[in-house]
Coordinates of C-alpha atoms in Angstrom, one line a residue:
Chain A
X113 CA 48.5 200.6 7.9
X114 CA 50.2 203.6 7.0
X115 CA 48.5 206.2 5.0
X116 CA 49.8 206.7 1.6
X117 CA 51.2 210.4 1.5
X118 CA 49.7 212.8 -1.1
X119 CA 49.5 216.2 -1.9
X120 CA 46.3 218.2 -2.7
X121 CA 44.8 218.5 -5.9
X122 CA 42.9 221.4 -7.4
X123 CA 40.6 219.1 -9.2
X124 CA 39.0 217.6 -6.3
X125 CA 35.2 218.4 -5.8
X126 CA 34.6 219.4 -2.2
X127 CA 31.4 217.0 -2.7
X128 CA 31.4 214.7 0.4
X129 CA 33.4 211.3 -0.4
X130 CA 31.7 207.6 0.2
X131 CA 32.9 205.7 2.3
X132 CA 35.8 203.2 2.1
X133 CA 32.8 200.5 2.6
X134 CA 30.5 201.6 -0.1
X135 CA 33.4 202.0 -2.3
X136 CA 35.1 198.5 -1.5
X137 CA 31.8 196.7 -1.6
X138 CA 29.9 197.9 -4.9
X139 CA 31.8 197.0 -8.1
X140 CA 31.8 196.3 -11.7
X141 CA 35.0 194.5 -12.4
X142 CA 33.5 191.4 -14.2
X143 CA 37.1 189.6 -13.8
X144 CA 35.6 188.6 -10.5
X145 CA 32.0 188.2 -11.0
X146 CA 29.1 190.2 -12.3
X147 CA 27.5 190.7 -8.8
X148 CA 28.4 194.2 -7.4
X149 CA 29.2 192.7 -4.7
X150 CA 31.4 190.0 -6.2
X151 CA 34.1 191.7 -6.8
X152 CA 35.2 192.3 -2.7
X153 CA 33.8 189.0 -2.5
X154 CA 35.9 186.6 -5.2
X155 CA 39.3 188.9 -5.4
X156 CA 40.9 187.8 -1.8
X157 CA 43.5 185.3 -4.0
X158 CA 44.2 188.6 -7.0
X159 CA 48.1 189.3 -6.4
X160 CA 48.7 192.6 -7.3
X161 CA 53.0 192.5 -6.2
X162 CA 54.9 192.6 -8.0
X163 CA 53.3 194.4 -10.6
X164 CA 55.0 195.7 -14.0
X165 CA 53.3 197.3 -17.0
X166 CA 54.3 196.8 -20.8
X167 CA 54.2 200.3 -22.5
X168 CA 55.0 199.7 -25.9
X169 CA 54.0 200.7 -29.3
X170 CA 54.7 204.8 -30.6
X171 CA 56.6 205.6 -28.1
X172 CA 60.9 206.4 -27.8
X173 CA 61.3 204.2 -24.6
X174 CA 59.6 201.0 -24.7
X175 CA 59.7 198.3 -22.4
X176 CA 58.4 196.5 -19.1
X177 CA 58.2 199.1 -16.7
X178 CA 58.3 198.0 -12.7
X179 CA 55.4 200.0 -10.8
X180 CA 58.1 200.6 -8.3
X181 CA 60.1 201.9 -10.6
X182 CA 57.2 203.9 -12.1
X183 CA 55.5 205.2 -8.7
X184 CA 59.8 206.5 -8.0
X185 CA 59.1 209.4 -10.8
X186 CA 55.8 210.5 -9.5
X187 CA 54.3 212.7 -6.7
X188 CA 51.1 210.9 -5.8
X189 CA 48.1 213.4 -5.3
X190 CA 44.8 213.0 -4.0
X191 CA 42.2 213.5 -6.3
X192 CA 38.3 213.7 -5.1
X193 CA 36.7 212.9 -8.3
X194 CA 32.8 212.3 -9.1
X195 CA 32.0 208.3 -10.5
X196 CA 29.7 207.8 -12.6
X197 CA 28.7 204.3 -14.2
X198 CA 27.1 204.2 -17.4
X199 CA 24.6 202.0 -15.5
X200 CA 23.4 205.6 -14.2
X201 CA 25.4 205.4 -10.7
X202 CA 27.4 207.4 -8.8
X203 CA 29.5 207.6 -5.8
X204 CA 32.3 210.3 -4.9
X205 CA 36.1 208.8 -4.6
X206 CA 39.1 210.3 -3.1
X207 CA 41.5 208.5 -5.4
X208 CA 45.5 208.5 -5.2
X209 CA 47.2 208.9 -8.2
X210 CA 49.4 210.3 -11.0
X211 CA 48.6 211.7 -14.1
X212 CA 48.7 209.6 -17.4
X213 CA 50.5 212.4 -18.9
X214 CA 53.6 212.4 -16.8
X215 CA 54.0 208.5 -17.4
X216 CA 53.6 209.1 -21.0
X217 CA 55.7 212.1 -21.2
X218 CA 58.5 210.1 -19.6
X219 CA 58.6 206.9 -22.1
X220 CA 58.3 209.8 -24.4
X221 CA 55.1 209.6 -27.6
X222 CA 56.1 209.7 -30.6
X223 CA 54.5 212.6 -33.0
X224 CA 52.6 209.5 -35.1
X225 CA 50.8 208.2 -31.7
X226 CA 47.2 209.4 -31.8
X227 CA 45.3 207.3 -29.3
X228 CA 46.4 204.9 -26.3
X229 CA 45.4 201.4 -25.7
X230 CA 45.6 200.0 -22.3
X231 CA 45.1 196.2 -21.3
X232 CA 44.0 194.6 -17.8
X233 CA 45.9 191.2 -16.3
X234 CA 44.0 188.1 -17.8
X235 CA 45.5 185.7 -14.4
X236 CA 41.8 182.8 -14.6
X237 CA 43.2 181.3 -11.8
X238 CA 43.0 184.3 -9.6
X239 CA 39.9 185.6 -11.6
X240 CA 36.9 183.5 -11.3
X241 CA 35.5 185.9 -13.9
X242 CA 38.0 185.0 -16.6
X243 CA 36.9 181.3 -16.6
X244 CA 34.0 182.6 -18.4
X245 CA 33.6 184.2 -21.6
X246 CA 31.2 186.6 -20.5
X247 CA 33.7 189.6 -22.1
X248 CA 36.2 188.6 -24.2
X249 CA 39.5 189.1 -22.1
X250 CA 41.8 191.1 -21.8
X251 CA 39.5 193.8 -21.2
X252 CA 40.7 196.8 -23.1
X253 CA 39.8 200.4 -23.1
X254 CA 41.5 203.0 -24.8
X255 CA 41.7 206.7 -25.4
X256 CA 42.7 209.7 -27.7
X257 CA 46.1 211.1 -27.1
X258 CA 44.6 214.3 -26.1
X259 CA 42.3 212.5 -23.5
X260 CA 44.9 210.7 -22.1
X261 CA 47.6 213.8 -21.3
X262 CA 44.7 216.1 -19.6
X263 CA 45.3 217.0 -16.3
X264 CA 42.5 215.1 -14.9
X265 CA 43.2 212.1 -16.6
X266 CA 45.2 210.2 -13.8
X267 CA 46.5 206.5 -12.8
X268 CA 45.2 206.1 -10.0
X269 CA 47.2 203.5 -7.3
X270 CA 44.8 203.8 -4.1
X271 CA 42.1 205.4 -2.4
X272 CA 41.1 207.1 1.0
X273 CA 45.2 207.4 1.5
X274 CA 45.6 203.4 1.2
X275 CA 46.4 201.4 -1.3
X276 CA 44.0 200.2 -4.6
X277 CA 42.2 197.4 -3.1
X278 CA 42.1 194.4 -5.5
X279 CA 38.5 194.8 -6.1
X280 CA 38.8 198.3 -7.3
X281 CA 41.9 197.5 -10.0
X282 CA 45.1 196.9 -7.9
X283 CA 47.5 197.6 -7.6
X284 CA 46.9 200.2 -10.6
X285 CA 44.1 201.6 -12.9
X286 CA 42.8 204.9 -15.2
X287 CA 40.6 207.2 -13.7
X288 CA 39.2 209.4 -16.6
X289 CA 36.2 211.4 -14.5
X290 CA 34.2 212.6 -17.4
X291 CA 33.6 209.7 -18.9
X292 CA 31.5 206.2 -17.9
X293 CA 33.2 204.4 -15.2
X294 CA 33.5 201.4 -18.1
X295 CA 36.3 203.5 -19.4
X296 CA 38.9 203.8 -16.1
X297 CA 39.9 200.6 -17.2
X298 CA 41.6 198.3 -14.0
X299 CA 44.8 196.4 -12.9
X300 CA 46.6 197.7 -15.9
X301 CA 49.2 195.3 -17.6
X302 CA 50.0 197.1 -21.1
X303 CA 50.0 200.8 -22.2
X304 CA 50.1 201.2 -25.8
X305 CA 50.5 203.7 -28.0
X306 CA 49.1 203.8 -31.2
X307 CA 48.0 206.1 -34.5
X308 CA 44.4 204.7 -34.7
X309 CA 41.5 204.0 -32.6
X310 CA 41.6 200.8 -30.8
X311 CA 39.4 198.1 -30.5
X312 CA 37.6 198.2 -26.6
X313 CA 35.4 195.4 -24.7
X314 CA 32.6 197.1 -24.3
X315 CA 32.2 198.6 -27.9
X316 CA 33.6 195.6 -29.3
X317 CA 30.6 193.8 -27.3
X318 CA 28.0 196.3 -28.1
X319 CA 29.3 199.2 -30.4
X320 CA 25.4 200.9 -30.8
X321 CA 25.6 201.0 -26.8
X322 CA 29.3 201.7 -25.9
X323 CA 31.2 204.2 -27.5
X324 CA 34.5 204.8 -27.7
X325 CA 34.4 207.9 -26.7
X326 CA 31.8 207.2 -24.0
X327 CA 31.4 210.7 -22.2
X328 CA 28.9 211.1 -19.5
X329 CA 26.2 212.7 -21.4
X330 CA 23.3 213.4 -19.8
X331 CA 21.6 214.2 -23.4
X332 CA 22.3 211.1 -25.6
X333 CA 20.9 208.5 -23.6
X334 CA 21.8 204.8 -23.8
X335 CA 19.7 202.8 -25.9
X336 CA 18.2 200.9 -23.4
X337 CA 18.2 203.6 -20.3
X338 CA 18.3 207.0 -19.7
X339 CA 21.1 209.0 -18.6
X340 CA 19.6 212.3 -17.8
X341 CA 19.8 211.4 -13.8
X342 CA 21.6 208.6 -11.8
X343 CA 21.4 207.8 -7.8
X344 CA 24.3 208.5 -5.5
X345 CA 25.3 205.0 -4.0
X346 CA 24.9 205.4 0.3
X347 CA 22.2 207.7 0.3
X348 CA 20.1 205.1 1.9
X349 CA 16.6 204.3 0.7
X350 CA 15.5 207.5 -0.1
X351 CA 18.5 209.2 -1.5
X352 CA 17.2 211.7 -3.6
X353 CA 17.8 211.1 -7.6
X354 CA 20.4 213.7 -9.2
X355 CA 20.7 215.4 -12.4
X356 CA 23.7 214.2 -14.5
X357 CA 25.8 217.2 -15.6
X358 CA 27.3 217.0 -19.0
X359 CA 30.9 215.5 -18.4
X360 CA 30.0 214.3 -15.1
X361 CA 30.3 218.2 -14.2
X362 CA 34.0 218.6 -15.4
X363 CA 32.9 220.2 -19.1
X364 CA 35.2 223.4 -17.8
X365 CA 37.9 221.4 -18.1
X366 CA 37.3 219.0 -20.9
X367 CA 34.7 220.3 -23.3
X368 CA 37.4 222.1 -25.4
X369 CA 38.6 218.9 -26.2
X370 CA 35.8 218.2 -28.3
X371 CA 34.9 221.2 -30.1
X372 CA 33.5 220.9 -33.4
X373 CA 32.6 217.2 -32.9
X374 CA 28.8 215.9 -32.8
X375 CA 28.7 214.2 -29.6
X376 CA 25.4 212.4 -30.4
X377 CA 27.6 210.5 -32.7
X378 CA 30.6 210.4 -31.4
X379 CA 29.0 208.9 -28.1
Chain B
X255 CA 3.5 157.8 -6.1
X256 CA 1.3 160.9 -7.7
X257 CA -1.7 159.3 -5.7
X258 CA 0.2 159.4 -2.2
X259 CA 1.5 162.9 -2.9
X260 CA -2.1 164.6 -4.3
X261 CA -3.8 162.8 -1.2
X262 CA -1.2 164.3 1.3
X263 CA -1.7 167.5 -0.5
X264 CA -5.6 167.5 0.2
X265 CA -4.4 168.8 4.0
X266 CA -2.6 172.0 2.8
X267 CA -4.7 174.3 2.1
X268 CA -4.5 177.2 -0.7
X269 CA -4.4 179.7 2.1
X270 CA -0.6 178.3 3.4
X271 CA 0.8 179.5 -0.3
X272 CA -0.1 182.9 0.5
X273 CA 1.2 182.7 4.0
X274 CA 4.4 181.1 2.7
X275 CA 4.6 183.3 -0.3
X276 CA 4.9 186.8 1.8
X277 CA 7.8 185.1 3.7
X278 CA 10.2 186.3 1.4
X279 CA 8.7 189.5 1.3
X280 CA 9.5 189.7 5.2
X281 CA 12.8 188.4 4.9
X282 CA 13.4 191.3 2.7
X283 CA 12.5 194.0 5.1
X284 CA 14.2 192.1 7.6
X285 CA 17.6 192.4 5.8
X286 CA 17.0 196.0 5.1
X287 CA 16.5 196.9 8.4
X288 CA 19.4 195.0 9.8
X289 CA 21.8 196.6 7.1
X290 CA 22.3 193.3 5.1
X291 CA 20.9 194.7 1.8
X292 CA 24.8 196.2 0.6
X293 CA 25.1 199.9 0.0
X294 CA 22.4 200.0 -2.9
X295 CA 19.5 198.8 -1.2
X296 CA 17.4 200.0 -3.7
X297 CA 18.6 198.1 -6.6
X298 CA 19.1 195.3 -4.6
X299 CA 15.2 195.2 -3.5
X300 CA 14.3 196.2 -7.1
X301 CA 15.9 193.4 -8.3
X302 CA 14.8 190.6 -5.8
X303 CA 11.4 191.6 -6.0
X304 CA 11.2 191.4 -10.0
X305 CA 13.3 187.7 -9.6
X306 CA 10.7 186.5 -6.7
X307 CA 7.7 187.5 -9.7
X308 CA 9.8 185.8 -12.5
X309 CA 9.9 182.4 -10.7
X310 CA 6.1 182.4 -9.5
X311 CA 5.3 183.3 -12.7
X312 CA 7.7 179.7 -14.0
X313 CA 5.7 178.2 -11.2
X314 CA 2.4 179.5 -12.3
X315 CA 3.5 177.6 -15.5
X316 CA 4.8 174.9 -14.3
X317 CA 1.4 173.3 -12.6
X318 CA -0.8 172.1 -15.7
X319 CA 2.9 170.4 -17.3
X320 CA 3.1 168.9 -14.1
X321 CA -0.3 167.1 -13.7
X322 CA -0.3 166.0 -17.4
X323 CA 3.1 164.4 -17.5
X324 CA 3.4 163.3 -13.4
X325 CA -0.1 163.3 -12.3
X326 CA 1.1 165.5 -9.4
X327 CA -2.3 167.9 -9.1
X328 CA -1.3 171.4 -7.6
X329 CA -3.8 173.3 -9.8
X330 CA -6.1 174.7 -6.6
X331 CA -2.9 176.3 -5.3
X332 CA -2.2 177.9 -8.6
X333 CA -4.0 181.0 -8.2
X334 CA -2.2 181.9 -4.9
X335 CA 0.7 181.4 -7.1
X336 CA -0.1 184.1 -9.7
X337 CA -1.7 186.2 -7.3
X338 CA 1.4 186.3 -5.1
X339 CA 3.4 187.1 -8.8
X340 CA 1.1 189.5 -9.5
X341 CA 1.8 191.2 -5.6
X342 CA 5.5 190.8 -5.8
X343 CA 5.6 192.6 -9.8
X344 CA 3.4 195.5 -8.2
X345 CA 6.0 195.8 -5.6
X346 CA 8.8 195.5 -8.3
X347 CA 7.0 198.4 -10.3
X348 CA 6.3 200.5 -7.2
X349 CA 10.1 200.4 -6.1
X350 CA 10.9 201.1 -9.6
X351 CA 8.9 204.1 -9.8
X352 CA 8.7 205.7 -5.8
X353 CA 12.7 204.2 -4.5
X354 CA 14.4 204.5 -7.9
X355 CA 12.7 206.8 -11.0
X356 CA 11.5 208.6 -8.0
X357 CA 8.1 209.7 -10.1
X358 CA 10.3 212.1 -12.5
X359 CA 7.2 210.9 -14.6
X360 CA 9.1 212.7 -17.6
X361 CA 11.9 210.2 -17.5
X362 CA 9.3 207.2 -16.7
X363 CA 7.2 207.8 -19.6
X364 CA 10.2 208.1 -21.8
X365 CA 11.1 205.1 -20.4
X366 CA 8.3 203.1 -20.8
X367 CA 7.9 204.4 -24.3
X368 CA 11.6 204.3 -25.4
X369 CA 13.6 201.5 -23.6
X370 CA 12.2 198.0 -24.7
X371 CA 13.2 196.6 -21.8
X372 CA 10.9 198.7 -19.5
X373 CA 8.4 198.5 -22.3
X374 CA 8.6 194.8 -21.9
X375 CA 8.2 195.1 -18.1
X376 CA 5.5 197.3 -18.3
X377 CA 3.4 195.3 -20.9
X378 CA 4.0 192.0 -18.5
X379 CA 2.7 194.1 -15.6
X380 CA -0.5 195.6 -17.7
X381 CA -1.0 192.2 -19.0
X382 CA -0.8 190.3 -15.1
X383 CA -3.6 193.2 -13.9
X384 CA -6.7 191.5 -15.7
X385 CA -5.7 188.1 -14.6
X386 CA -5.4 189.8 -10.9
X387 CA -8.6 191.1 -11.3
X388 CA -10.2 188.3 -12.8
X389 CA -8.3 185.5 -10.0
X390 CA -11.9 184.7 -8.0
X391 CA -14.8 182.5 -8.3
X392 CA -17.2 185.0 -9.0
X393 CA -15.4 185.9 -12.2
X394 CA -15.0 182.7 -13.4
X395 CA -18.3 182.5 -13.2
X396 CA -19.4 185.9 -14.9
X397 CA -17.4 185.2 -17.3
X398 CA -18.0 181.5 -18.0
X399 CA -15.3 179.1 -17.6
X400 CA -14.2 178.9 -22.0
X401 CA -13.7 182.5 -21.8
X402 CA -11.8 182.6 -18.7
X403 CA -9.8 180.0 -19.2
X404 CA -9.0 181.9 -22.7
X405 CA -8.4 185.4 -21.0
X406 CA -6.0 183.6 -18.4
X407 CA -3.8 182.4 -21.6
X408 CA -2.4 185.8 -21.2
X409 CA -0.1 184.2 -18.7
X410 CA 2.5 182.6 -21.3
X411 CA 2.6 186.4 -22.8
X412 CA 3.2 188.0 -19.6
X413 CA 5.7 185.4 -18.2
X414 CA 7.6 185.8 -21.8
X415 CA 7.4 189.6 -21.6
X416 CA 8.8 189.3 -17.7
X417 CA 11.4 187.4 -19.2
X418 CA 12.8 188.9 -21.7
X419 CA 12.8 192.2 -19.6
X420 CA 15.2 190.4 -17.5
X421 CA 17.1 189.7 -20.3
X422 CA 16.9 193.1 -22.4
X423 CA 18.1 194.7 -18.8
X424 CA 21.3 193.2 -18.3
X425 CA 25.1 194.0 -19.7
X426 CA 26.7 191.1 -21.7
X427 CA 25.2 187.6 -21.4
X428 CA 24.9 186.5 -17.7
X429 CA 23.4 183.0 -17.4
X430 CA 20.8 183.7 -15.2
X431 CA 18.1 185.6 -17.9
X432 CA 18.8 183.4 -20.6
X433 CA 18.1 180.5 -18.3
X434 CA 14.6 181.6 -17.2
X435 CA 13.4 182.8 -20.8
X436 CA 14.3 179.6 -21.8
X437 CA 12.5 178.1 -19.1
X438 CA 9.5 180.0 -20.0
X439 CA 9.6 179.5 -23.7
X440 CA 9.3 175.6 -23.1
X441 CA 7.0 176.0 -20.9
X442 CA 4.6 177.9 -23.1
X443 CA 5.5 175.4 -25.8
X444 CA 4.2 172.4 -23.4
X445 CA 0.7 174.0 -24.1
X446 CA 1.1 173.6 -27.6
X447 CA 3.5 170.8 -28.5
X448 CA 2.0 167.8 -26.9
X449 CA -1.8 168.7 -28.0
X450 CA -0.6 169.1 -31.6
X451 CA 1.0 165.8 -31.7
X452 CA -1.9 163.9 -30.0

């Protein structure tokens, strides 16, 4: 079809993409499956049109906002960001998207709102995932106001120039770059703004494992694995092992945010 | 029905497990070589090695619960069994370490050392090599049959430890562990249980 049009981001790494295969056909999106490769596999029937989002709590315009209606206020940019899973992954992904902050600054945050909470679809009967209570759904994920306006922060609504494939969080998901993939939560139904943390799957599953915070940090390992390397999916069989940077490389941009916090604790 | 079975069982010989055991092993290159094995072939050979070594190890367990409660007798092809296990762990291991660690040996001895799951791995692996080792005639022999037989009870700990690194690996609760640590447990307990209560 035709390609999405985008402009050019200065965030993107020049780091050679993976392909549109390898990032189509290795996913963690446990709504269809805990197989990597059930995800392409078990989201043919996932209907992501039409598509609205609930933004609600702290903020001066709420309401059920059309994706149409949202993607009309928006220039969509490409953005070539580095992926890397907490499961110590990675894969390079010219995303299309928006960022959070110009969504947000258009339903307008109120001065109380401190964090945002975002939700994905719970639809069982498109889902084979959600017949199970492997997680307890809706998956949730969430971030602090300052998080969520950076610049890199974006809402992503495709990739490689076409639109989000279902098995990558159609028809629209977060992209937060530094921080474990777990985070850029997928096929987003509610934004919500709120003035404490909120409660997320994975921490809410495993809170000594998953953080909320949840940066890639290459130094405080998780409790079962290492993080100081991961493997660049497509390399093949011998694909050489890489070092993990701190913030998945992007600490020029995003370490300010947590000065004077002790990351080893607030992992 | 047990008598018909071990009596047509008499013409297959130990030596066919060990042919038919490093089928899947071929199957695997074959896929990898024809592009089947997804874009992370490592993890995906990693991962189907360690299951193939999980269930010869249930089978390794399997045998003496079998005789006893069916009369079903495939304890001469039970050493094929848990040397082919044993094989198929090495491989698991070596993948782990050359295809996927890629011998940072810093990270793999922090590994081994600090993530229980690997620990557990590892022990089942250290624990399997004396049973390799000791798999033949001659040591049963050396070593008398008692004192075999007790050095071979390192199986149940090995199949538990191989279990519960399965489990210890994975995200959330996926059947799939749980289901084979189960397996093994009762299985271990069938040594126990049924003596006991005779």
């Amino acid at each position: 079809g035709a390609k999405i049009p985008t402009v050019p981001s200065a965030f993107s790494t020049d780091e050679a993409p993976n392909t549109f295969e390898e990032i189509t056909t290795y996913n963690n999106f446990y709504e269809f499956g805990t197989a990597k490769e059930d995800p392409a596999r078990n989201s043919g029937a996932f209907k992501p049109d039409p598509w609205s989002i609930e933004i609600d709590g702290l903020v001066d315009k709420p309401g059920s906002y059309d994706l149409a209606d949202i993607l009309g206020g928006v220039t969509l940019e490409e953005r070539i960001y580095r992926f890397r899973c907490v499961e110590a992954w990675s894969m390079v992904i010219p995303w299309v998207g928006f960022e959070l902050a110009t969504l947000l600054n258009r339903v307008g945050v109120q001065p109380s709102a401190k964090y945002v909470a975002f939700e994905t679809i719970v639809r069982p009967e498109e889902m084979p995932g959600q017949r199970r209570e492997l997680l307890e759904w809706p998956y949730r994920e969430g971030l602090r106001l300052d998080e969520a306006m950076h610049p890199l922060t974006i809402m992503a609504t495709g990739l490689y120039g076409e639109a989000m494939p279902n098995q990558n969080g159609a028809p629209i998901r977060l992209v937060v770059p530094w921080k474990y993939g777990f985070k850029s939560i997928k096929s987003i139904v509610r934004i919500s703004l709120m003035d404490r943390m909120p409660p997320t799957t994975w921490n809410m599953l495993n809170a000594r494992e998953y953080g909320f915070y949840s940066n890639v940090n290459p130094n405080v390992d998780h409790p079962r694995w290492s993080q100081a390397s991961e493997r660049r999916v497509g390399g093949g069989l011998f694909a050489k092992r890489i070092d993990t940077p701190m913030f998945n490389g992007y600490g020029e941009q995003v370490a300010g945010l947590y000065t004077g916090q002790d990351l080893t604790k607030d992992y | 029905m047990d008598v018909a079975i071990n009596t047509a069982l008499r013409r297959v010989p130990p030596l066919a497990i060990y042919i038919v055991g490093v089928m899947p092993l071929a199957w695997l290159v074959w896929l990898l070589v024809d592009g089947q094995l997804g874009v992370d072939p490592v993890k995906r050979i990693e991962h189907q090695l360690g299951e193939w070594a999980l269930q010869l190890l249930v089978a390794g367990l399997v045998i003496a619960p079998l005789r006893r409660y069916t009369g079903i007798n495939l304890v001469r092809y039970r050493r094929a069994i848990g040397l082919l296990a044993f094989f198929y762990v090495s491989l698991h291991l070596a993948t782990w370490l050359v295809l996927d660690i890629q011998l940072r040996w810093a990270e793999i001895w922090a590994d081994i050392v600090k993530r229980p799951y690997i620990t557990a791995g590892f022990v089942a692996f250290v624990a399997m090599i004396p049973l390799a080792v000791t798999s033949n005639n001659a040591s049963i022999r050396r070593l008398g049959p008692k004192a075999w037989q007790q050095l071979h009870r390192l199986t149940y700990f090995a199949a538990i430890a191989g279990a519960v690194h399965y489990l210890w690996l994975v995200k959330a609760w996926p059947p799939e562990p749980i289901i084979y640590l189960i397996l093994v447990i009762l299985l271990v307990l069938t040594r126990i249980l049924p003596r006991a209560a005779r």
